[in-house]
mmCIF file with all atom_site columns, C-alpha atoms in Angstrom:
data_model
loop_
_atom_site.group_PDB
_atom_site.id
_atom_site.type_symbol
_atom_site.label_atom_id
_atom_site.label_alt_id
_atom_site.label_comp_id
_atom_site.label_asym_id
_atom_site.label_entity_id
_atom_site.label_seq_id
_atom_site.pdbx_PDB_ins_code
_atom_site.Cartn_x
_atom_site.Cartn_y
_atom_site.Cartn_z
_atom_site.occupancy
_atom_site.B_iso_or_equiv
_atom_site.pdbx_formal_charge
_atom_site.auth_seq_id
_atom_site.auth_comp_id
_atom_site.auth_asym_id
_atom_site.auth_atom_id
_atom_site.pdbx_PDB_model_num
ATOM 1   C CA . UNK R 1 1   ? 27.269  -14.511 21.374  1.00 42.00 ? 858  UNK R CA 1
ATOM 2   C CA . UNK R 1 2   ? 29.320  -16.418 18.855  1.00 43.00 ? 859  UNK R CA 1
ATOM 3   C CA . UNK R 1 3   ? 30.545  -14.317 15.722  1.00 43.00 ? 860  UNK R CA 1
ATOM 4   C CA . UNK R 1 4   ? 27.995  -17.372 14.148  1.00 41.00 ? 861  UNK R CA 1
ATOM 5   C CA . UNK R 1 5   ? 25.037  -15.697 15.560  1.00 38.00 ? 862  UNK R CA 1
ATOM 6   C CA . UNK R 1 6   ? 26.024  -12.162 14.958  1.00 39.00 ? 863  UNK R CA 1
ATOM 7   C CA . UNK R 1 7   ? 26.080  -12.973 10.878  1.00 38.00 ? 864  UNK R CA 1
ATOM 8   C CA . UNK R 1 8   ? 22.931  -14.605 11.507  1.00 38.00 ? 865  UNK R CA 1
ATOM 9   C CA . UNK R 1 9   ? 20.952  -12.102 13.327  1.00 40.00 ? 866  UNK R CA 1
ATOM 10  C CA . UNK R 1 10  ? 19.649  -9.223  11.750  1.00 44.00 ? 867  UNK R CA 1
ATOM 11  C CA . UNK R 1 11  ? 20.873  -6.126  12.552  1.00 50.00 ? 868  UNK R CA 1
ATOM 12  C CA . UNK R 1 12  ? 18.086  -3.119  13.182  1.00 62.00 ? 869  UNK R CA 1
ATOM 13  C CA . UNK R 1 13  ? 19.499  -0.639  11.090  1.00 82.00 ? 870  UNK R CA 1
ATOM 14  C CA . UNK R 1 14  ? 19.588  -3.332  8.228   1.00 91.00 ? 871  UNK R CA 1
ATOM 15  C CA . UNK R 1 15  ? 16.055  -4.992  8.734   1.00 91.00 ? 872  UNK R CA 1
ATOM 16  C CA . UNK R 1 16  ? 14.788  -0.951  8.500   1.00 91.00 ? 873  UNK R CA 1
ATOM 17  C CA . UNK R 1 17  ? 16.664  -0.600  5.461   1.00 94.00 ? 874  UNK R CA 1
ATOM 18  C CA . UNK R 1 18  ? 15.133  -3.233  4.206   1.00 95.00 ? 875  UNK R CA 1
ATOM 19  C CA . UNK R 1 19  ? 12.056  -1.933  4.648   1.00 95.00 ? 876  UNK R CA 1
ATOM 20  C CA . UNK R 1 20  ? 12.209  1.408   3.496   1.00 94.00 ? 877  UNK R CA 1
ATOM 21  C CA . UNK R 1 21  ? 13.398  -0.576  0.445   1.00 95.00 ? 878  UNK R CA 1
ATOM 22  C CA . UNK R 1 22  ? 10.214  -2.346  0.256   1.00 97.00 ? 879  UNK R CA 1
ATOM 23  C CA . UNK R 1 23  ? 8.251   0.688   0.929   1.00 97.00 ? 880  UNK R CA 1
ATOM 24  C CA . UNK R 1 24  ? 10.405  2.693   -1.948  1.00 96.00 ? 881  UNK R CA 1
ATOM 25  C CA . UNK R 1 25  ? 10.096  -0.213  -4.542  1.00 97.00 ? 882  UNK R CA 1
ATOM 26  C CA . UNK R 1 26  ? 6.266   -0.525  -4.376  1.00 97.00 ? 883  UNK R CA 1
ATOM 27  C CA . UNK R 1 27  ? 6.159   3.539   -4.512  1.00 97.00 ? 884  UNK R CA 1
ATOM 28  C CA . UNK R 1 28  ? 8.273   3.107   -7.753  1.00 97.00 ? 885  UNK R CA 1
ATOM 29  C CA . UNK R 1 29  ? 6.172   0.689   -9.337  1.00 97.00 ? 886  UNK R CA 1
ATOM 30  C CA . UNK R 1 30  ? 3.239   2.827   -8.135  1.00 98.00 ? 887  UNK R CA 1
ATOM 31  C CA . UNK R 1 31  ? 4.915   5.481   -10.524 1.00 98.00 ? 888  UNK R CA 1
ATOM 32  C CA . UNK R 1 32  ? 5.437   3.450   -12.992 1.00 98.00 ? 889  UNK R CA 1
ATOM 33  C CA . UNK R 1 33  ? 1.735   2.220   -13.395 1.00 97.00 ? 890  UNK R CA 1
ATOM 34  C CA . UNK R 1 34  ? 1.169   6.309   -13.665 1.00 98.00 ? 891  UNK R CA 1
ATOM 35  C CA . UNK R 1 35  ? 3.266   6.270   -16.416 1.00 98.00 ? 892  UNK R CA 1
ATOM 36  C CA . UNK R 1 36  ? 1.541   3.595   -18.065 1.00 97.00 ? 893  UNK R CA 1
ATOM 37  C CA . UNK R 1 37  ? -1.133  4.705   -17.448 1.00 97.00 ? 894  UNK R CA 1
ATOM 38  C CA . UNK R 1 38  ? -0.867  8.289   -19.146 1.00 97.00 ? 895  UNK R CA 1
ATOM 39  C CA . UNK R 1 39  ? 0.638   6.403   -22.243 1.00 96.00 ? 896  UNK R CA 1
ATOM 40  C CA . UNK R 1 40  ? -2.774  4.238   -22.231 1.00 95.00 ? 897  UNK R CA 1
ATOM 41  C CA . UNK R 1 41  ? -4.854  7.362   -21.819 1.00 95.00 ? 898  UNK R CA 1
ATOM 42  C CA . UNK R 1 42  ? -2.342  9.980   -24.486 1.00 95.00 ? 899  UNK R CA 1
ATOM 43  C CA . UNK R 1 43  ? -2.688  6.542   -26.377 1.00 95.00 ? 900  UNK R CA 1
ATOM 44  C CA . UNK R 1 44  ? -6.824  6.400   -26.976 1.00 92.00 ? 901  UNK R CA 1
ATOM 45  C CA . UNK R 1 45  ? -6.995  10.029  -27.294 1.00 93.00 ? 902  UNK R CA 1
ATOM 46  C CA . UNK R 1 46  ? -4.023  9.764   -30.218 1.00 95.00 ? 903  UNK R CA 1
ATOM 47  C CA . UNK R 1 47  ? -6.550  6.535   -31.481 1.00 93.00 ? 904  UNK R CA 1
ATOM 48  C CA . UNK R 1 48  ? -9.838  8.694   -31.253 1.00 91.00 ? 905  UNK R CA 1
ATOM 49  C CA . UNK R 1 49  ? -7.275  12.396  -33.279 1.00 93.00 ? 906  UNK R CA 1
ATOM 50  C CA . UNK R 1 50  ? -6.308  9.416   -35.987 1.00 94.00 ? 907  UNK R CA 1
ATOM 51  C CA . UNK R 1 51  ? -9.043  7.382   -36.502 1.00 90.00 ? 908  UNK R CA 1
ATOM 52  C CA . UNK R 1 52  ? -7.207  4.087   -35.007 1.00 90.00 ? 909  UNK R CA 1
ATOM 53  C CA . UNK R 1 53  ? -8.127  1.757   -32.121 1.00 87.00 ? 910  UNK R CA 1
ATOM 54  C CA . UNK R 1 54  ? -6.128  -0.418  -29.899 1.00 87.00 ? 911  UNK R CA 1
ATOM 55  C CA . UNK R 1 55  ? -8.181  -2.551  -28.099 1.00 85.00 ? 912  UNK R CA 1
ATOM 56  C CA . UNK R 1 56  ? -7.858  -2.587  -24.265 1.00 86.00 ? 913  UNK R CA 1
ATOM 57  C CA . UNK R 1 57  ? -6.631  0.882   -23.575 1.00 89.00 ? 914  UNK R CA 1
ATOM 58  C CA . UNK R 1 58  ? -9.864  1.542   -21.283 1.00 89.00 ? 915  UNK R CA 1
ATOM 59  C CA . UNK R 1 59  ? -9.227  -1.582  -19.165 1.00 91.00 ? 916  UNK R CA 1
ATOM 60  C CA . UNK R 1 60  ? -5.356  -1.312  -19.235 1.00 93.00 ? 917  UNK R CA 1
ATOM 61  C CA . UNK R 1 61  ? -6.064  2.438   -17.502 1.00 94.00 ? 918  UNK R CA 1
ATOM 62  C CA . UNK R 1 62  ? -8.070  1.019   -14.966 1.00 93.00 ? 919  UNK R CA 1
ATOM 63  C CA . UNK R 1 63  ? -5.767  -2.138  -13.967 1.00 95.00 ? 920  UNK R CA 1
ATOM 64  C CA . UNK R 1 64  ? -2.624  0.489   -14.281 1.00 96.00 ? 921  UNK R CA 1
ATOM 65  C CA . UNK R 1 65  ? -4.682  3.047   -11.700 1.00 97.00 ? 922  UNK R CA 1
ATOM 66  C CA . UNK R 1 66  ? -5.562  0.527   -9.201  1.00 97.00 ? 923  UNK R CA 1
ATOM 67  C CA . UNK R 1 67  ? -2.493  -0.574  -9.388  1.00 97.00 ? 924  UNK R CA 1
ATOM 68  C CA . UNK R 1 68  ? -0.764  2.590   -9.000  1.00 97.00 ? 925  UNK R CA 1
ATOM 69  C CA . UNK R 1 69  ? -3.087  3.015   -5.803  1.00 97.00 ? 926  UNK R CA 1
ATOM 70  C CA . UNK R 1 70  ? -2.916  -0.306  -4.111  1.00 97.00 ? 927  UNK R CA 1
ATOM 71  C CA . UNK R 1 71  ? 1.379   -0.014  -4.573  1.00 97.00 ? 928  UNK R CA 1
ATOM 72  C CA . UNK R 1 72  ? 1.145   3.065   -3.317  1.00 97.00 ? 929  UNK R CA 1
ATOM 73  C CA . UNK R 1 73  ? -0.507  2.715   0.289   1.00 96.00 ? 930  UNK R CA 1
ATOM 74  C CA . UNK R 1 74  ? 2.076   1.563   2.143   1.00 96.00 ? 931  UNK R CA 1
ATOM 75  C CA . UNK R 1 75  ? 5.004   4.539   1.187   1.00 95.00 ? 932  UNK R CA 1
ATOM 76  C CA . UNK R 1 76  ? 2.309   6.871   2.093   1.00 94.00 ? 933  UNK R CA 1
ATOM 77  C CA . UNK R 1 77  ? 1.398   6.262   5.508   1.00 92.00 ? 934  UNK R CA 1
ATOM 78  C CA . UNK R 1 78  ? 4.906   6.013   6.126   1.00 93.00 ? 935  UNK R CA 1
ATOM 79  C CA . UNK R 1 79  ? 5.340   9.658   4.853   1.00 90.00 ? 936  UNK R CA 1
ATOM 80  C CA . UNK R 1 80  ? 2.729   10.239  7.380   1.00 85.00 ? 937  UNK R CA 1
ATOM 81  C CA . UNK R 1 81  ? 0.845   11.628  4.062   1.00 87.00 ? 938  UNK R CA 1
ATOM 82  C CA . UNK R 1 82  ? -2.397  9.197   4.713   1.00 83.00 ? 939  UNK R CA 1
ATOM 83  C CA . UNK R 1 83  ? -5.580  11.068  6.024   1.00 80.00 ? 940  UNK R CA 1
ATOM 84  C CA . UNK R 1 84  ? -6.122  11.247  10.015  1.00 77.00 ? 941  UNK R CA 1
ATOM 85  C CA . UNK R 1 85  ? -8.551  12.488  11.819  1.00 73.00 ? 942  UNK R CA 1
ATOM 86  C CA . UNK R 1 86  ? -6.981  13.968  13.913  1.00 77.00 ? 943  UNK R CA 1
ATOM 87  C CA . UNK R 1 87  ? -9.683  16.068  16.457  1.00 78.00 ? 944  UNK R CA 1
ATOM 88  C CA . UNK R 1 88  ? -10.014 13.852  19.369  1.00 80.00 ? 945  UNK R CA 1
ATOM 89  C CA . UNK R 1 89  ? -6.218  12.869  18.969  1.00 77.00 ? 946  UNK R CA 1
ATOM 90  C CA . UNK R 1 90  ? -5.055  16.641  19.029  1.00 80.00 ? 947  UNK R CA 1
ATOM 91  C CA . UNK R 1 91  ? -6.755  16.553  22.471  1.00 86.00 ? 948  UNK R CA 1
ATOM 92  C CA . UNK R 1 92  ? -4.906  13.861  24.143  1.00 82.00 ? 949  UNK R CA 1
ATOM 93  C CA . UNK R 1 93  ? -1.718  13.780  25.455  1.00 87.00 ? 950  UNK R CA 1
ATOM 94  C CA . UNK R 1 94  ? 0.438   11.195  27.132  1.00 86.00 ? 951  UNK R CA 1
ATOM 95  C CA . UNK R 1 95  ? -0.801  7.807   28.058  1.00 91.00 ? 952  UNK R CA 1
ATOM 96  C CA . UNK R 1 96  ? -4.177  8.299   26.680  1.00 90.00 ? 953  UNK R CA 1
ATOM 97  C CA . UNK R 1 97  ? -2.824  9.084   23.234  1.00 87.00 ? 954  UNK R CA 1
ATOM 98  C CA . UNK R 1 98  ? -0.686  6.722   23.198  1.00 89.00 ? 955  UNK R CA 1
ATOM 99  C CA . UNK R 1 99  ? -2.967  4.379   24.110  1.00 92.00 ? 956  UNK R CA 1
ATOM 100 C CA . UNK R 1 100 ? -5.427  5.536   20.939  1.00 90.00 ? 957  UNK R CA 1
ATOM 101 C CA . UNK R 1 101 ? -2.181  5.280   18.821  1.00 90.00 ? 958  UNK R CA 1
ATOM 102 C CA . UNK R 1 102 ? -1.649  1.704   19.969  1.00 93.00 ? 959  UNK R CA 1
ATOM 103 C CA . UNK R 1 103 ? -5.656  0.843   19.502  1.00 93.00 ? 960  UNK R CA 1
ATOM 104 C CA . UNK R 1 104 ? -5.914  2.684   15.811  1.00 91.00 ? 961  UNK R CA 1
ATOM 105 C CA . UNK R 1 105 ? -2.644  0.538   14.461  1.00 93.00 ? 962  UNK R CA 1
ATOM 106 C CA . UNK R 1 106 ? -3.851  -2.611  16.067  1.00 96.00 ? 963  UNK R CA 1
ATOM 107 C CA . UNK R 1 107 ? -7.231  -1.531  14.544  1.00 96.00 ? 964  UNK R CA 1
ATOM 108 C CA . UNK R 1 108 ? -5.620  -0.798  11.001  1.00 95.00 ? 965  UNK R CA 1
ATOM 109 C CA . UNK R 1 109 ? -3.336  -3.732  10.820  1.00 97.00 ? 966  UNK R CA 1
ATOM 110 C CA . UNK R 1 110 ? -6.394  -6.177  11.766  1.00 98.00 ? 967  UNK R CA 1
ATOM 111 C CA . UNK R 1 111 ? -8.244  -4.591  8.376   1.00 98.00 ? 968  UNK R CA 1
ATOM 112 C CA . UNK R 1 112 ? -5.201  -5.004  6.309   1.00 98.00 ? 969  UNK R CA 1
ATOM 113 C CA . UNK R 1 113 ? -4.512  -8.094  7.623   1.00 98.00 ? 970  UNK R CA 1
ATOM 114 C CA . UNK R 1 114 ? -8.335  -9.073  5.913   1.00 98.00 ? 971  UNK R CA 1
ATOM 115 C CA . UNK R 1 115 ? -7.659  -6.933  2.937   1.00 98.00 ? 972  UNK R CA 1
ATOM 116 C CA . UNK R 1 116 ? -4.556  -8.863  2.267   1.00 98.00 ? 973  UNK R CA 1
ATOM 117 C CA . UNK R 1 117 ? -5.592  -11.773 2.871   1.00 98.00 ? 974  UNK R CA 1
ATOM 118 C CA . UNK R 1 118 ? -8.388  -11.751 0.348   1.00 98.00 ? 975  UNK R CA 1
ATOM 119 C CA . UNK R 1 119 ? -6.371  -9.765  -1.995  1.00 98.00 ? 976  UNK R CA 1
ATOM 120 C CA . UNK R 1 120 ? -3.947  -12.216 -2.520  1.00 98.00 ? 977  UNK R CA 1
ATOM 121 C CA . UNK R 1 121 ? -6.999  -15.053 -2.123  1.00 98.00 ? 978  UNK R CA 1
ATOM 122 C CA . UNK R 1 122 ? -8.869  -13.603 -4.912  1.00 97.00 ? 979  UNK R CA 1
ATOM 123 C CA . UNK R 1 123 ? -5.568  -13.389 -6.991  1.00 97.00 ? 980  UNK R CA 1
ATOM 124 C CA . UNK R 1 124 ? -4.973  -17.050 -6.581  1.00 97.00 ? 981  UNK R CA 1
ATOM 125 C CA . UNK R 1 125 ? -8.595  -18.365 -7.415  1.00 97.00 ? 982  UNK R CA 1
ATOM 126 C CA . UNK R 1 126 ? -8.560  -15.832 -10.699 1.00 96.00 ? 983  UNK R CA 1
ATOM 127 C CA . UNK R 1 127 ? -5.488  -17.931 -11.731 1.00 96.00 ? 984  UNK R CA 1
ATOM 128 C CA . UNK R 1 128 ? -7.049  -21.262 -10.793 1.00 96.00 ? 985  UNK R CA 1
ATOM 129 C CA . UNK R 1 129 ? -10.085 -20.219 -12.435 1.00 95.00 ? 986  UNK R CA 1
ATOM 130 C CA . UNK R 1 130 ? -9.025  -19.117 -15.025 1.00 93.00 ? 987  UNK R CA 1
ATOM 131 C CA . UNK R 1 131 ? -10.686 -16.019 -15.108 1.00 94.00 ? 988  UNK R CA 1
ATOM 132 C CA . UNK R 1 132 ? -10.172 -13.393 -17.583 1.00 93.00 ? 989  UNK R CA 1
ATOM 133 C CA . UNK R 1 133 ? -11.558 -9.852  -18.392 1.00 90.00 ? 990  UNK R CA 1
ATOM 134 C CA . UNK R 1 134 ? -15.174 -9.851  -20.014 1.00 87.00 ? 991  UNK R CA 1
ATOM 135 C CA . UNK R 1 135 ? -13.640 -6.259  -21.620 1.00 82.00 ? 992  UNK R CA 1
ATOM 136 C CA . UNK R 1 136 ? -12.429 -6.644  -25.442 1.00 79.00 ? 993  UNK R CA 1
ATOM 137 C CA . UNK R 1 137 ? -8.872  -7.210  -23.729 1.00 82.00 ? 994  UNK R CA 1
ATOM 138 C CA . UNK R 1 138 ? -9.515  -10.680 -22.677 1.00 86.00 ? 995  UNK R CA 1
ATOM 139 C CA . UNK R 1 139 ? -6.826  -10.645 -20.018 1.00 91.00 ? 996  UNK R CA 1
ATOM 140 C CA . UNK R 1 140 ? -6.068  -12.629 -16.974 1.00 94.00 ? 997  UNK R CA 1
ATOM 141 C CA . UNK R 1 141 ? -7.736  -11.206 -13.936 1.00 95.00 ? 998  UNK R CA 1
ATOM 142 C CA . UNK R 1 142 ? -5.354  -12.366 -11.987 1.00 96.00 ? 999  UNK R CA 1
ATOM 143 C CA . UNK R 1 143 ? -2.338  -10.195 -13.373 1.00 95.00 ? 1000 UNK R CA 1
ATOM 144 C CA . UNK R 1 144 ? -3.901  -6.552  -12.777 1.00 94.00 ? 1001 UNK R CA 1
ATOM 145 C CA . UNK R 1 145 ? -4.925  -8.342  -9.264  1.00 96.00 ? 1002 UNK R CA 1
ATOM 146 C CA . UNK R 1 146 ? -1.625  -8.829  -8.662  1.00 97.00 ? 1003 UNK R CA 1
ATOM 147 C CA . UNK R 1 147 ? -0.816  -5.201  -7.928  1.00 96.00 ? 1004 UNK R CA 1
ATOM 148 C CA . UNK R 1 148 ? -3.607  -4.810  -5.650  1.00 97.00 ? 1005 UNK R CA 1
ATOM 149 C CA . UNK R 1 149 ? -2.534  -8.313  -4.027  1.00 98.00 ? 1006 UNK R CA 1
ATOM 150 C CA . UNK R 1 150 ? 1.378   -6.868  -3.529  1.00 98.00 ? 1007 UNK R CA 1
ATOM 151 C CA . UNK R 1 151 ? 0.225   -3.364  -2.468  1.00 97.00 ? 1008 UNK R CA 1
ATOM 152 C CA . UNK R 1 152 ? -2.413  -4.471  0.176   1.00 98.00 ? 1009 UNK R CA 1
ATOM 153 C CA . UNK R 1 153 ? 0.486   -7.176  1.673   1.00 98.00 ? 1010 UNK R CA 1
ATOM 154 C CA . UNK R 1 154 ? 3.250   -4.079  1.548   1.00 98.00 ? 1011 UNK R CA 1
ATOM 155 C CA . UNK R 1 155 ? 0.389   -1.950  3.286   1.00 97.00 ? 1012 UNK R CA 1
ATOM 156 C CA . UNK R 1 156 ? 0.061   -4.863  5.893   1.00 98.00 ? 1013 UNK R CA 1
ATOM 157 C CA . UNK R 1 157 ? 3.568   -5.411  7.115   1.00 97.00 ? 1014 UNK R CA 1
ATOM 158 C CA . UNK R 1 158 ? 3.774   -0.931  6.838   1.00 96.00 ? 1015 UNK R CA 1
ATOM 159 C CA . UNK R 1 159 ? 0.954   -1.174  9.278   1.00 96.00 ? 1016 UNK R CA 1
ATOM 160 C CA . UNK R 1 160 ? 3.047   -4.031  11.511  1.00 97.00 ? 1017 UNK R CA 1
ATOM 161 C CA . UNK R 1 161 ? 6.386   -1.654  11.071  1.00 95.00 ? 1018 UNK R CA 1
ATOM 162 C CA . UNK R 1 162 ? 4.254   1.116   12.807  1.00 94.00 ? 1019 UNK R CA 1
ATOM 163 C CA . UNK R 1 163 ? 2.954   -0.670  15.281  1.00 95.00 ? 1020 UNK R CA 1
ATOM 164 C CA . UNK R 1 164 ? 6.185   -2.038  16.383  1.00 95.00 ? 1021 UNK R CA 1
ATOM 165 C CA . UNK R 1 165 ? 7.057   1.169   16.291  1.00 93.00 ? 1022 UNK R CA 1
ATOM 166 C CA . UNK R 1 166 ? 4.629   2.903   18.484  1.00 92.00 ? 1023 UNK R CA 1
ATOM 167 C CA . UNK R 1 167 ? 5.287   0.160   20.969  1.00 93.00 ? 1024 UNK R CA 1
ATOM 168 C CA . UNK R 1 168 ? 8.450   0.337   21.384  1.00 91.00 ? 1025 UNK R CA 1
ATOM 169 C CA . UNK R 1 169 ? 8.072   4.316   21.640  1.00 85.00 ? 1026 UNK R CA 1
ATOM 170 C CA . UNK R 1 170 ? 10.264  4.971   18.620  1.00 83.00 ? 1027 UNK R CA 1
ATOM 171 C CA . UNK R 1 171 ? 7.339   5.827   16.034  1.00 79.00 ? 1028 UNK R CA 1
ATOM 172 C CA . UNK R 1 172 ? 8.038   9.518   14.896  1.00 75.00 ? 1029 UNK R CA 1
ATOM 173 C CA . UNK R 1 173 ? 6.366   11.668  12.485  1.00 59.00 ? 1030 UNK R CA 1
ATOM 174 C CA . UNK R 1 174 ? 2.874   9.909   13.676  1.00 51.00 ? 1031 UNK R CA 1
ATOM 175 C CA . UNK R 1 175 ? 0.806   13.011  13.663  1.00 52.00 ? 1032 UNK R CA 1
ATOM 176 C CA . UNK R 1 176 ? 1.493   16.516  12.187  1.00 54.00 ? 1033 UNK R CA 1
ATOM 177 C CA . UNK R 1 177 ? -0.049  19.045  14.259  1.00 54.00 ? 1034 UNK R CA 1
ATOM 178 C CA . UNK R 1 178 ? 0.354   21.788  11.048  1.00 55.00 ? 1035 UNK R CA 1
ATOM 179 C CA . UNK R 1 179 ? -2.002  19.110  9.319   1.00 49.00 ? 1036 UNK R CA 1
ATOM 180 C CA . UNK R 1 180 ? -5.103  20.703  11.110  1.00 46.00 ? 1037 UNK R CA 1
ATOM 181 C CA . UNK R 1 181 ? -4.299  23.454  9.820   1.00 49.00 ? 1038 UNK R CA 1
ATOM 182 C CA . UNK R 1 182 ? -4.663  22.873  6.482   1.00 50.00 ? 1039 UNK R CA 1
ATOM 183 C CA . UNK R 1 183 ? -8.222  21.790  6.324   1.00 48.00 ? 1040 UNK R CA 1
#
């Protein structure tokens, strides 16, 4: 390999960083829509106490919650903090399990694969369209749709990382056995 090639290719440890990047930033903009979205909600109630009204506040809360749940998909599986069921899997061991692993990812990233697609499809003909809010707000569809857009593609290449991941035999943290014992 030519010193060329070796600034060209990417090196593991960098493409992961990369990712957990990804996964972090959407996480932090997942907190930040929960931010906004307690100012929206400490907002109306302050409205409602002082006999004020700003219009929106009751759509704005439910674009910034969606929002703060679509960006935050992806950082949570990879926390392992999604919900598994996990009763057939405890059973299994070795190839078999591995084998369900390999067949629930596939599974999963076939779904978000979908998911995304439309997400972001939807986005685009709201712009194109035109389309805005029939709420007092009047906004845009397609901005609030852009956070469920973003955090159903971030979900998608999560559920590609894992997958990799699980082939290759590196995946860790993939099931918690103290997990089933919470429930």
């Amino acid at each position: 390999m030519t010193a060329e090639s070796d600034v060209l290719a990417p090196s593991p440890g960098g493409l992961r960083r990369a990712l957990e990047a990804l996964y972090d930033i959407s996480a932090g903009l997942a907190a930040l829509c929960m931010v906004a979205l307690l100012v929206m909600v400490l907002l109306s109630i302050v409205g409602r106490q002082l006999a004020f009204h700003v219009p929106g506040t009751d759509a704005y809360a439910g674009y910034l919650m969606a929002g703060a749940g679509f960006l935050a998909l992806a950082h949570t599986l990879k926390r392992g903090e999604h919900i598994r069921v996990t009763v057939i899997l405890g059973t299994l061991h070795g190839r078999t399990r591995r084998a369900l692993e390999l067949w629930a990812l596939a599974a999963a990233t076939v779904l978000a694969g979908l998911f995304a697609f439309y997400s972001v499809r939807l986005a685009w003909q709201s712009h194109l369209l035109n389309d805005v809010s029939t709420a007092s707000d009047a906004t845009p569809l397609w901005i609030p749709q852009l956070s469920m857009a973003a955090g159903t593609v971030v979900m998608l290449v999560a559920l590609i990382d894992e997958l990799v991941l699980e082939w290759r035999g590196q995946r860790t943290g993939a099931w918690n056995p103290e997990a089933s014992h919470n429930e």
